[in-house]
Amino acid sequence: MDYDAIVVGTGFGATVAVSRLAERGKRILVLERGTWWTTPETLGDPPDPPPPDLPSWAAQNGHPVQYWPRPDHLDGLLDLFASIRHEGNREGLYVYSMFDEVNVLSANGVGGGSLIYSTATMQPEAAVLEQIGLDLGDSEFAAAREWTEANRGLLNKIVTKIPLPASRNPDDLGDESFLYLDRSRALRDAAAAVRAKRGLGEDEARWAPLELAIGEYHESGAGNEESRAAHTFCERQGRCMLGCLVQATHSLDRTLFRGYLVDPRKGVTLWPLAEVRHVRAVESGYEVSFLDYRSDGAEKTVTAPQVFLGAGTLGTNEILLRSREQGLPLSDQLGQRFSNNGNFAGFCVGTARPVQPTRGPMNTSHVDFHIDGRQLIIEDCAIPAMGAGVAGVVVRLLDDWGKRELFKGLMRMAWTAKSVPDLSPFLPLIPDPTDPRDDRTEMEMVADVFFFNGMGQDEANGRFSLVDDELDLKWETPVGRQPVFGQIEGLLRDFSEAMASSEPGAGYVPMPLWHGLEEGKLSVTHPLGGCRIGANSAEGVVDAHGRVYDGAQPAGATDVHPGLFVVDASVIPGAVVAHPTLTITAQALKTMAGALA
């Protein structure tokens, strides 16, 4: 065997696996499809001694490093598009997988999804976990919180314009509620109106700040040591999902780099630009085949007695589906029961008061609903400044069919003329100083646009398959017809009614792919399932400890492939109605406890 263990991926579950294996002194190979991404900015006064320098270390070890998109204006979109992964740019960070009925956003880089997530960290409700058959309780989530804060940093509630002293409660600022970010306050006030309109009790519709994995400066008290040691804190730039320029997010690339890779005695080797193809059982363990794009893209193999798959929901399903085609016997349930965690989004255009979505973390607060026995969550969401100009135009063009068609025509014209230089810098700008709505900044262009995120209990009945060696995702009936999305959209309409001004055209606007450029298509940021936990091979792909069932045994058997584990979101059997990072961490810790027992 080449290594004691191979970990595929560097996201939440994979990093948990690396940490636990390293504690046991294992020789670990980490295979990552992407490469390093970091801030291009030189942060101010560095700590003494300064932290290890990633670009220098990477250059010494032959690892490419790229830098997050940074301009906070329209030119930043060009930087963003240049960072999208496709066949001609395998080092791209943003992966936008387009299927017939959903588009899924995921990441390609060291740190996995932590590079582009909103940092929200939530424990799902016990009743929801019981409904989907996920056996995680308070003790498992306490362990996940402990691991998170020990390996990544303290969790903070950030709903204010300025950092608060640790002694202040961000859930309730009383007479100083003006310190709340504008969109946090708007969501709180609208929640009260929606609750009254629907006749709901306080427990049926509760607003609260989100716990975020973000460094925050505290004037005094717990947490102060973290911000002082890091010499950085959240600057409310509204771009967590694009990469934090001030390094305030607790992304896993730094956990891996500083905690396990800098010190060679930890026994961890990272192989970037390694696209895993399949896993094959061999004597005493497994052979992992991958394409090495750090060199010539040739196929290579490595072996170990233990393999931990943490390539994310899409990546792990693709690897195991291909492994089954290559002869690894797996459950017939493989690829079944995909859930999009009830992800749904929309806008309120023309809010009565400015909501300033370009300021703050991506998500700051949420409203937790319990309606007709179903849990639903509505959150605020930032609009990064680089996309604000486009977003401000698009949402105002989508309120009737003619404008939508005009928009599509303009987009087609822009696409065909993409090679024509942009002449706008040479055109005269003639402002109207008498018009307060004569927008001049990206922030002003969306100041009255509220961006909603929703989550709910979907039916978790999507199905992955391989078509011409590419991952495909389908439903027997259109996923958009599931009742949960109508329920969430109904709430968004009520929220928009409570927020909107009386001006013509103000109110709810759906996402362009839901109703506009396409009909009934969803955008997904929390893909779950496909390798779900089940009591046996007839009900799932892995057992409660992430061990992969042996498909060579009769359906319903509990025999597993010894040493083969899944540690990512693909094992979650349905919607958790929460940002899933803490759930992934809790389940991965449970898996590793069993694997190393």
Coordinates of C-alpha atoms in Angstrom, one line a residue:
M1 CA 0.0 0.0 0.0
D2 CA 1.3 3.5 -1.0
Y3 CA -0.4 5.2 2.0
D4 CA -2.3 4.3 5.2
A5 CA -5.3 6.3 4.0
I6 CA -6.5 8.2 0.9
V7 CA -8.9 11.1 1.3
V8 CA -10.7 12.3 -1.8
G9 CA -11.6 16.0 -1.6
T10 CA -10.9 18.8 0.9
G11 CA -14.4 20.0 1.9
F12 CA -16.0 19.8 5.3
G13 CA -16.2 16.0 5.7
A14 CA -12.8 15.4 4.0
T15 CA -11.1 17.9 6.3
V16 CA -12.6 16.2 9.3
A17 CA -11.2 12.9 8.0
V18 CA -7.7 14.4 7.5
S19 CA -7.7 15.8 11.1
R20 CA -8.7 12.5 12.7
L21 CA -6.3 10.4 10.6
A22 CA -3.5 12.8 11.3
E23 CA -4.1 12.5 15.0
R24 CA -3.5 8.8 14.7
G25 CA -0.2 9.3 12.9
K26 CA -1.4 7.9 9.6
R27 CA 0.4 8.5 6.3
I28 CA -2.4 10.3 4.3
L29 CA -2.7 11.3 0.7
V30 CA -5.3 13.9 -0.1
L31 CA -6.5 14.1 -3.7
E32 CA -8.1 17.4 -4.7
R33 CA -9.5 18.1 -8.1
G34 CA -8.8 21.9 -7.9
T35 CA -6.0 23.9 -6.6
W36 CA -5.3 26.8 -4.1
W37 CA -7.3 30.0 -4.1
T38 CA -6.4 32.9 -1.7
T39 CA -6.7 36.6 -1.3
P40 CA -4.7 38.9 -3.6
E41 CA -4.6 41.6 -0.9
T42 CA -1.7 42.1 1.5
L43 CA -3.4 42.5 4.8
G44 CA -2.3 45.4 7.0
D45 CA -0.2 44.9 10.1
P46 CA 0.6 41.2 10.2
P47 CA 0.8 39.2 13.4
D48 CA 4.1 38.6 15.0
P49 CA 5.3 36.0 14.1
P50 CA 3.5 36.1 10.8
P51 CA 1.5 33.0 9.6
P52 CA 3.1 30.6 7.1
D53 CA 3.1 32.1 3.6
L54 CA 0.9 30.0 1.3
P55 CA 2.2 31.3 -2.1
S56 CA 5.8 30.6 -1.1
W57 CA 5.0 27.2 0.3
A58 CA 3.0 26.3 -2.8
A59 CA 5.7 27.4 -5.2
Q60 CA 8.2 25.2 -3.3
N61 CA 5.9 22.2 -3.6
G62 CA 4.8 22.7 -7.2
H63 CA 1.2 23.7 -6.3
P64 CA -0.5 26.4 -8.5
V65 CA -2.1 29.3 -6.6
Q66 CA -4.8 31.5 -7.9
Y67 CA -6.5 34.6 -6.5
W68 CA -10.2 35.4 -5.8
P69 CA -12.0 37.8 -8.1
R70 CA -11.7 41.3 -6.5
P71 CA -13.0 44.4 -8.3
D72 CA -16.1 45.6 -6.6
H73 CA -17.6 46.9 -9.9
L74 CA -18.7 45.6 -13.2
D75 CA -15.2 44.6 -14.3
G76 CA -15.2 42.2 -11.4
L77 CA -17.6 40.0 -13.4
L78 CA -15.0 39.4 -16.0
D79 CA -12.7 38.3 -13.2
L80 CA -15.5 36.1 -11.9
F81 CA -16.3 34.5 -15.3
A82 CA -12.6 33.8 -15.8
S83 CA -12.7 31.7 -12.6
I84 CA -15.5 29.4 -13.7
R85 CA -14.4 25.8 -14.1
H86 CA -15.0 24.1 -17.5
E87 CA -13.2 21.7 -19.8
G88 CA -10.8 24.4 -20.9
N89 CA -10.2 25.7 -17.4
R90 CA -9.9 22.8 -15.0
E91 CA -8.3 25.1 -12.4
G92 CA -11.5 27.3 -12.2
L93 CA -13.0 27.8 -8.7
Y94 CA -16.7 28.1 -9.4
V95 CA -18.5 25.0 -10.8
Y96 CA -21.9 25.6 -12.3
S97 CA -23.5 22.2 -13.2
M98 CA -26.5 22.6 -15.4
F99 CA -29.0 19.8 -15.5
D100 CA -32.5 19.8 -17.1
E101 CA -34.4 21.0 -14.0
V102 CA -31.8 22.4 -11.6
N103 CA -28.4 24.2 -11.7
V104 CA -26.0 23.3 -8.9
L105 CA -23.3 25.7 -7.7
S106 CA -20.3 24.0 -6.1
A107 CA -16.6 24.6 -5.7
N108 CA -13.3 23.3 -7.2
G109 CA -10.4 24.1 -5.0
V110 CA -8.5 23.3 -1.8
G111 CA -11.1 23.9 0.9
G112 CA -14.0 22.6 -1.2
G113 CA -17.3 24.3 -0.5
S114 CA -15.9 26.4 2.4
L115 CA -14.4 28.6 -0.3
I116 CA -17.7 29.8 -1.6
Y117 CA -20.3 29.3 1.2
S118 CA -22.1 31.9 3.2
T119 CA -20.5 30.7 6.5
A120 CA -23.9 30.1 8.1
T121 CA -23.6 27.3 10.7
M122 CA -26.9 25.8 11.8
Q123 CA -28.0 22.7 13.8
P124 CA -31.1 21.2 12.2
E125 CA -34.2 20.4 14.2
A126 CA -34.4 17.0 15.8
A127 CA -37.8 16.4 14.2
V128 CA -36.5 17.0 10.7
L129 CA -33.6 14.6 11.2
E130 CA -35.9 12.0 12.6
Q131 CA -38.1 12.3 9.5
I132 CA -35.3 11.6 7.1
G133 CA -33.7 8.9 9.3
L134 CA -30.5 10.7 10.2
D135 CA -29.4 9.6 13.7
L136 CA -27.5 12.6 15.0
G137 CA -28.3 14.1 18.4
D138 CA -27.1 16.9 20.6
S139 CA -23.9 15.1 21.6
E140 CA -22.9 14.7 17.9
F141 CA -23.6 18.4 17.2
A142 CA -21.8 19.4 20.3
A143 CA -18.7 17.5 19.0
A144 CA -19.2 19.2 15.6
R145 CA -19.2 22.6 17.2
E146 CA -16.2 21.8 19.3
W147 CA -14.3 20.5 16.2
T148 CA -15.3 23.6 14.2
E149 CA -14.2 26.1 16.8
A150 CA -11.0 24.2 17.6
N151 CA -10.0 23.8 13.9
R152 CA -11.5 26.8 12.2
G153 CA -12.5 29.5 14.7
L154 CA -15.3 30.8 16.9
L155 CA -18.8 31.2 15.6
N156 CA -20.3 34.7 15.7
K157 CA -23.6 36.4 15.2
I158 CA -23.1 39.4 12.9
V159 CA -26.2 41.4 12.3
T160 CA -24.9 44.8 13.1
K161 CA -23.2 47.6 11.1
I162 CA -20.3 47.6 13.6
P163 CA -18.6 44.9 15.7
L164 CA -20.2 44.7 19.1
P165 CA -18.6 44.2 22.5
A166 CA -18.8 40.5 23.5
S167 CA -21.2 41.5 26.3
R168 CA -23.9 42.7 23.9
N169 CA -26.6 40.4 22.7
P170 CA -26.9 40.7 18.9
D171 CA -30.3 38.9 19.1
D172 CA -31.8 41.9 20.9
L173 CA -30.3 45.4 20.7
G174 CA -33.4 47.1 22.1
D175 CA -33.4 50.9 21.5
E176 CA -30.1 50.5 19.5
S177 CA -31.6 48.3 16.9
F178 CA -30.4 50.9 14.3
L179 CA -27.1 49.0 14.6
Y180 CA -28.6 46.1 12.8
L181 CA -27.7 45.9 9.1
D182 CA -30.5 47.3 7.0
R183 CA -31.5 44.0 5.5
S184 CA -31.4 42.2 8.8
R185 CA -33.8 44.8 10.3
A186 CA -36.0 44.7 7.2
L187 CA -36.3 40.9 7.5
R188 CA -37.1 41.1 11.2
D189 CA -39.8 43.8 10.7
A190 CA -41.3 42.0 7.7
A191 CA -41.4 38.7 9.7
A192 CA -43.7 40.4 12.3
A193 CA -46.0 41.6 9.5
V194 CA -46.1 38.1 7.9
R195 CA -46.8 36.5 11.2
A196 CA -49.7 38.8 11.9
K197 CA -51.1 38.3 8.4
R198 CA -51.0 34.5 8.6
G199 CA -52.1 34.4 12.2
L200 CA -49.0 32.6 13.4
G201 CA -47.7 32.5 16.9
E202 CA -44.2 33.5 18.0
D203 CA -43.0 29.9 17.9
E204 CA -44.4 29.4 14.4
A205 CA -42.4 32.3 12.8
R206 CA -39.3 33.3 14.7
W207 CA -36.6 35.7 13.5
A208 CA -33.1 35.2 14.7
P209 CA -29.5 36.1 13.7
L210 CA -27.4 33.3 12.2
E211 CA -24.3 31.9 13.7
L212 CA -21.5 32.5 11.2
A213 CA -18.0 31.0 10.8
I214 CA -16.5 34.4 10.5
G215 CA -13.8 36.2 12.5
E216 CA -15.3 39.1 14.4
Y217 CA -13.6 41.8 16.6
H218 CA -14.8 41.9 20.1
E219 CA -14.0 44.9 22.3
S220 CA -13.7 42.6 25.2
G221 CA -14.5 39.1 26.4
A222 CA -14.5 35.7 24.7
G223 CA -13.4 35.8 21.1
N224 CA -11.1 38.7 21.4
E225 CA -8.0 36.4 21.3
E226 CA -9.0 35.0 17.9
S227 CA -9.4 38.4 16.2
R228 CA -6.2 39.7 17.7
A229 CA -4.3 36.6 16.7
A230 CA -5.5 36.7 13.2
H231 CA -5.3 40.5 12.8
T232 CA -8.5 40.6 10.7
F233 CA -12.2 40.6 11.1
C234 CA -15.3 40.8 9.0
E235 CA -15.5 44.1 7.1
R236 CA -19.1 43.6 5.8
Q237 CA -18.0 43.4 2.2
G238 CA -21.0 41.2 1.2
R239 CA -19.0 38.7 -0.9
C240 CA -18.4 35.6 1.3
M241 CA -19.4 33.3 -1.6
L242 CA -16.8 34.8 -3.9
G243 CA -13.9 34.5 -1.5
C244 CA -13.2 36.8 1.5
L245 CA -10.5 39.4 0.6
V246 CA -9.8 40.1 4.3
Q247 CA -9.5 36.4 5.2
A248 CA -12.2 36.7 7.8
T249 CA -14.1 33.5 6.8
H250 CA -13.1 30.3 8.5
S251 CA -12.4 28.5 5.2
L252 CA -10.9 25.0 5.3
D253 CA -7.9 25.8 3.0
R254 CA -6.3 27.5 5.9
T255 CA -7.2 24.7 8.3
L256 CA -5.5 22.2 6.1
F257 CA -2.5 24.4 5.2
R258 CA -1.6 25.7 8.6
G259 CA -2.8 22.7 10.6
Y260 CA -1.5 19.8 8.6
L261 CA 0.5 20.6 5.5
V262 CA 3.1 23.0 6.7
D263 CA 4.5 20.5 9.1
P264 CA 5.7 17.4 7.2
R265 CA 5.7 15.5 10.5
K266 CA 1.9 15.4 10.3
G267 CA 2.2 12.9 7.5
V268 CA -0.3 14.6 5.2
T269 CA 0.4 15.0 1.4
L270 CA -1.8 17.0 -0.8
W271 CA -2.0 16.3 -4.5
P272 CA -3.9 19.1 -6.3
L273 CA -5.4 19.0 -9.8
A274 CA -6.1 15.2 -9.3
E275 CA -9.4 14.3 -10.7
V276 CA -10.5 11.0 -9.3
R277 CA -12.1 8.6 -11.7
H278 CA -12.9 5.5 -9.8
V279 CA -12.1 3.2 -6.9
R280 CA -11.2 -0.5 -7.3
A281 CA -10.9 -3.1 -4.6
V282 CA -7.5 -4.8 -4.5
E283 CA -5.9 -7.2 -2.1
S284 CA -5.7 -5.6 1.4
G285 CA -7.3 -2.4 0.3
Y286 CA -8.2 -0.1 -2.6
E287 CA -6.7 1.4 -5.8
V288 CA -7.8 4.9 -6.6
S289 CA -7.4 6.0 -10.2
F290 CA -7.1 9.7 -11.0
L291 CA -6.2 12.0 -13.9
D292 CA -3.2 14.1 -13.0
Y293 CA -3.7 17.5 -14.5
R294 CA -0.8 19.0 -12.7
S295 CA 1.3 17.3 -15.3
D296 CA -0.1 15.9 -18.6
G297 CA -3.5 14.6 -17.5
A298 CA -2.3 11.0 -17.6
E299 CA -4.1 8.4 -15.5
K300 CA -2.3 7.4 -12.3
T301 CA -3.2 5.1 -9.4
V302 CA -2.4 5.0 -5.7
T303 CA -3.4 2.4 -3.1
A304 CA -4.3 2.4 0.6
P305 CA -6.2 0.1 3.0
Q306 CA -8.7 2.9 3.7
V307 CA -10.3 5.4 1.4
F308 CA -12.5 8.3 2.5
L309 CA -14.7 9.9 -0.2
G310 CA -15.4 13.5 0.5
A311 CA -15.6 14.9 -3.0
G312 CA -19.0 16.5 -2.4
T313 CA -22.5 15.3 -3.4
L314 CA -21.9 15.6 -7.1
G315 CA -18.3 14.4 -7.0
T316 CA -18.8 11.4 -4.8
N317 CA -21.9 10.2 -6.7
E318 CA -20.0 10.4 -10.0
I319 CA -17.0 8.5 -8.6
L320 CA -19.0 5.7 -7.2
L321 CA -21.3 5.4 -10.2
R322 CA -18.1 5.1 -12.4
S323 CA -16.6 2.7 -9.8
R324 CA -19.7 0.4 -10.1
E325 CA -19.3 0.4 -13.9
Q326 CA -15.6 -0.6 -13.4
G327 CA -16.7 -3.6 -11.3
L328 CA -17.0 -2.4 -7.6
P329 CA -20.2 -4.0 -6.4
L330 CA -22.5 -1.3 -4.8
S331 CA -26.1 -0.9 -3.7
D332 CA -28.8 -0.4 -6.3
Q333 CA -29.7 2.7 -4.3
L334 CA -26.6 4.5 -5.5
G335 CA -27.6 7.8 -7.1
Q336 CA -31.1 7.7 -5.7
R337 CA -32.8 10.2 -3.3
F338 CA -31.1 13.4 -4.2
S339 CA -32.3 16.4 -2.3
N340 CA -31.8 20.1 -3.0
N341 CA -32.6 21.0 0.6
G342 CA -35.6 22.9 -0.6
N343 CA -33.4 25.7 -2.0
F344 CA -35.5 28.5 -3.4
A345 CA -34.8 32.2 -4.0
G346 CA -36.5 35.4 -5.1
F347 CA -36.4 39.2 -4.8
C348 CA -38.4 42.1 -3.5
V349 CA -37.8 45.0 -5.8
G350 CA -38.6 48.6 -4.7
T351 CA -38.4 48.2 -0.9
A352 CA -40.0 51.1 1.1
R353 CA -36.7 51.7 2.9
P354 CA -33.1 50.9 1.6
V355 CA -31.9 47.4 2.5
Q356 CA -28.3 47.8 1.1
P357 CA -27.6 44.2 0.1
T358 CA -24.0 44.9 -0.9
R359 CA -23.1 45.3 2.8
G360 CA -22.6 42.6 5.4
P361 CA -21.9 38.9 5.3
M362 CA -23.8 36.8 2.7
N363 CA -26.5 35.8 5.2
T364 CA -27.1 37.5 8.5
S365 CA -30.5 36.3 9.9
H366 CA -33.4 34.0 9.2
V367 CA -37.0 33.4 9.9
D368 CA -37.9 29.9 11.0
F369 CA -41.5 28.9 10.1
H370 CA -43.6 25.9 11.1
I371 CA -46.6 25.7 8.8
D372 CA -48.9 22.7 8.4
G373 CA -46.3 20.3 9.9
R374 CA -43.5 21.5 7.6
Q375 CA -40.5 23.5 8.5
L376 CA -39.5 26.4 6.1
I377 CA -36.7 29.0 6.5
I378 CA -36.4 32.4 4.9
E379 CA -33.1 34.3 5.0
D380 CA -31.7 37.5 3.7
C381 CA -28.8 37.3 1.2
A382 CA -26.2 39.7 0.0
I383 CA -25.7 40.8 -3.6
P384 CA -21.9 41.3 -4.1
A385 CA -21.1 44.7 -5.5
M386 CA -19.5 43.4 -8.7
G387 CA -22.8 41.9 -9.7
A388 CA -25.0 44.7 -8.4
G389 CA -25.3 46.6 -11.6
V390 CA -26.4 43.6 -13.6
A391 CA -28.7 42.4 -10.8
G392 CA -30.3 45.8 -10.5
V393 CA -31.2 45.8 -14.2
V394 CA -32.2 42.2 -14.5
V395 CA -34.7 42.1 -11.6
R396 CA -36.4 45.2 -13.1
L397 CA -36.7 43.6 -16.5
L398 CA -38.4 40.5 -15.3
D399 CA -41.8 41.8 -14.3
D400 CA -43.6 41.1 -17.6
W401 CA -43.2 39.0 -20.7
G402 CA -42.1 41.7 -23.1
K403 CA -39.3 42.9 -20.9
R404 CA -38.1 39.3 -20.4
E405 CA -38.0 38.8 -24.2
L406 CA -36.2 42.2 -24.5
F407 CA -33.6 41.1 -21.9
K408 CA -33.0 37.8 -23.7
G409 CA -32.5 39.6 -27.0
L410 CA -30.0 42.0 -25.4
M411 CA -28.2 39.0 -23.9
R412 CA -28.0 37.3 -27.3
M413 CA -26.7 40.5 -28.8
A414 CA -24.1 40.9 -26.1
W415 CA -22.9 37.3 -26.6
T416 CA -22.5 37.7 -30.3
A417 CA -20.6 40.9 -29.8
K418 CA -18.5 39.7 -27.0
S419 CA -15.3 40.4 -28.9
V420 CA -16.1 44.1 -29.4
P421 CA -14.2 46.3 -26.9
D422 CA -16.2 48.0 -24.2
L423 CA -16.5 51.6 -25.2
S424 CA -18.4 52.8 -22.1
P425 CA -15.3 54.4 -20.5
F426 CA -15.1 56.8 -23.5
L427 CA -18.7 57.8 -23.5
P428 CA -19.7 61.0 -21.6
L429 CA -21.4 60.5 -18.2
I430 CA -24.0 63.2 -17.7
P431 CA -25.4 63.0 -14.2
D432 CA -28.6 64.6 -13.1
P433 CA -27.9 66.2 -9.7
T434 CA -31.6 66.9 -9.2
D435 CA -32.6 63.2 -9.2
P436 CA -31.7 61.3 -6.0
R437 CA -32.4 58.0 -7.8
D438 CA -29.8 58.8 -10.5
D439 CA -27.6 55.9 -9.4
R440 CA -23.9 56.3 -9.4
T441 CA -22.6 53.4 -7.4
E442 CA -23.1 49.6 -7.5
M443 CA -24.5 49.9 -3.9
E444 CA -27.2 52.4 -5.1
M445 CA -28.3 50.2 -8.0
V446 CA -29.6 47.6 -5.7
A447 CA -30.2 49.6 -2.5
D448 CA -34.0 48.8 -2.7
V449 CA -33.6 45.1 -3.8
F450 CA -34.0 42.5 -1.1
F451 CA -32.6 39.0 -2.0
F452 CA -34.3 36.1 -0.3
N453 CA -33.0 32.6 0.3
G454 CA -35.4 29.8 1.2
M455 CA -35.1 26.2 2.5
G456 CA -37.6 23.6 3.1
Q457 CA -38.4 19.9 3.2
D458 CA -38.4 18.7 -0.5
E459 CA -39.3 15.2 -1.5
A460 CA -35.6 14.1 -2.0
N461 CA -36.4 12.0 -5.1
G462 CA -33.9 13.1 -7.7
R463 CA -31.8 10.5 -9.4
F464 CA -28.2 10.6 -10.5
S465 CA -26.9 8.5 -13.4
L466 CA -24.0 8.5 -15.8
V467 CA -24.7 9.4 -19.4
D468 CA -21.7 9.1 -21.8
D469 CA -19.5 9.2 -18.7
E470 CA -21.0 12.5 -17.5
L471 CA -23.2 12.9 -14.4
D472 CA -26.9 13.5 -15.1
L473 CA -29.7 14.3 -12.7
K474 CA -33.4 13.8 -13.3
W475 CA -36.8 13.5 -11.6
E476 CA -39.8 11.3 -12.7
T477 CA -42.1 14.3 -12.3
P478 CA -40.8 17.9 -12.6
V479 CA -39.1 18.9 -9.3
G480 CA -40.6 22.4 -9.5
R481 CA -44.1 21.0 -8.9
Q482 CA -43.3 19.8 -5.4
P483 CA -45.5 21.7 -2.9
V484 CA -42.7 23.0 -0.8
F485 CA -41.6 25.5 -3.5
G486 CA -45.1 26.9 -3.8
Q487 CA -45.1 27.3 0.0
I488 CA -41.8 29.1 0.0
E489 CA -42.8 31.3 -2.9
G490 CA -46.0 32.2 -1.1
L491 CA -44.0 33.3 1.9
L492 CA -41.7 35.4 -0.3
R493 CA -44.7 37.1 -1.8
D494 CA -46.0 37.9 1.7
F495 CA -42.5 39.2 2.8
S496 CA -42.4 41.4 -0.4
E497 CA -45.8 42.8 0.3
A498 CA -44.6 43.8 3.8
M499 CA -41.4 45.3 2.5
A500 CA -42.4 47.0 -0.8
S501 CA -43.1 50.6 -1.3
S502 CA -46.3 51.9 -2.9
E503 CA -44.5 52.8 -6.2
P504 CA -45.7 51.0 -9.4
G505 CA -43.8 47.8 -10.1
A506 CA -42.6 47.4 -6.5
G507 CA -43.0 43.9 -5.1
Y508 CA -42.0 40.2 -5.5
V509 CA -39.9 39.2 -8.5
P510 CA -39.0 35.5 -9.1
M511 CA -35.5 34.2 -10.0
P512 CA -35.0 34.4 -13.7
L513 CA -34.7 30.7 -14.2
W514 CA -37.8 30.0 -12.1
H515 CA -40.1 32.3 -14.1
G516 CA -38.5 34.4 -16.9
L517 CA -35.6 33.1 -18.9
E518 CA -36.8 29.6 -18.2
E519 CA -39.8 28.1 -16.3
G520 CA -39.6 26.1 -13.2
K521 CA -35.8 25.7 -13.0
L522 CA -34.2 25.8 -9.5
S523 CA -30.8 27.0 -8.4
V524 CA -29.2 24.7 -5.8
T525 CA -26.4 25.6 -3.3
H526 CA -27.0 22.7 -0.8
P527 CA -27.0 19.5 -2.9
L528 CA -27.5 16.4 -0.6
G529 CA -27.9 12.7 -1.0
G530 CA -27.4 10.0 -3.7
C531 CA -25.2 7.9 -1.4
R532 CA -27.7 8.1 1.5
I533 CA -27.5 6.4 4.8
G534 CA -29.8 3.4 5.1
A535 CA -30.4 0.5 7.5
N536 CA -29.2 -2.0 4.8
S537 CA -28.2 -2.1 1.2
A538 CA -31.8 -2.2 0.0
E539 CA -32.4 1.2 1.8
G540 CA -29.2 3.0 1.3
V541 CA -25.6 3.1 0.0
V542 CA -23.8 3.5 3.3
D543 CA -24.6 2.6 6.9
A544 CA -25.0 5.0 9.8
H545 CA -21.2 5.2 10.1
G546 CA -20.5 6.0 6.5
R547 CA -19.3 2.5 5.6
V548 CA -20.2 1.6 2.0
Y549 CA -22.4 -1.4 1.5
D550 CA -21.2 -4.4 -0.5
G551 CA -23.5 -4.7 -3.5
A552 CA -22.3 -8.3 -4.2
Q553 CA -24.5 -9.4 -1.2
P554 CA -28.2 -9.9 -1.5
A555 CA -30.3 -6.8 -1.3
G556 CA -31.1 -6.0 2.3
A557 CA -27.7 -7.3 3.6
T558 CA -25.6 -5.2 5.9
D559 CA -22.2 -6.3 4.7
V560 CA -19.8 -3.5 3.9
H561 CA -16.6 -2.9 1.9
P562 CA -14.0 -2.8 4.7
G563 CA -12.1 0.4 4.7
L564 CA -14.3 2.3 2.2
F565 CA -16.2 5.3 3.6
V566 CA -18.2 8.3 2.5
V567 CA -17.8 11.5 4.6
D568 CA -19.6 14.2 2.7
A569 CA -23.1 15.6 2.1
S570 CA -24.0 12.8 -0.3
V571 CA -24.8 10.5 2.7
I572 CA -27.5 12.8 4.1
P573 CA -30.9 11.1 3.3
G574 CA -33.0 14.2 2.8
A575 CA -33.4 17.9 3.4
V576 CA -32.1 19.2 6.8
V577 CA -33.7 22.7 6.3
A578 CA -30.5 24.3 7.5
H579 CA -27.2 25.2 6.0
P580 CA -25.7 21.7 6.1
T581 CA -22.1 22.3 7.1
L582 CA -22.6 21.5 10.8
T583 CA -24.5 18.3 9.9
I584 CA -21.8 17.2 7.5
T585 CA -19.2 17.8 10.2
A586 CA -21.2 15.9 12.8
Q587 CA -21.8 12.9 10.5
A588 CA -18.1 12.9 9.4
L589 CA -16.9 12.8 13.0
K590 CA -19.3 9.9 13.7
T591 CA -17.9 8.1 10.7
M592 CA -14.3 8.7 11.7
A593 CA -14.9 7.5 15.2
G594 CA -16.1 4.2 13.8
A595 CA -13.3 4.0 11.2
L596 CA -10.6 4.5 13.8
A597 CA -12.1 2.5 16.6

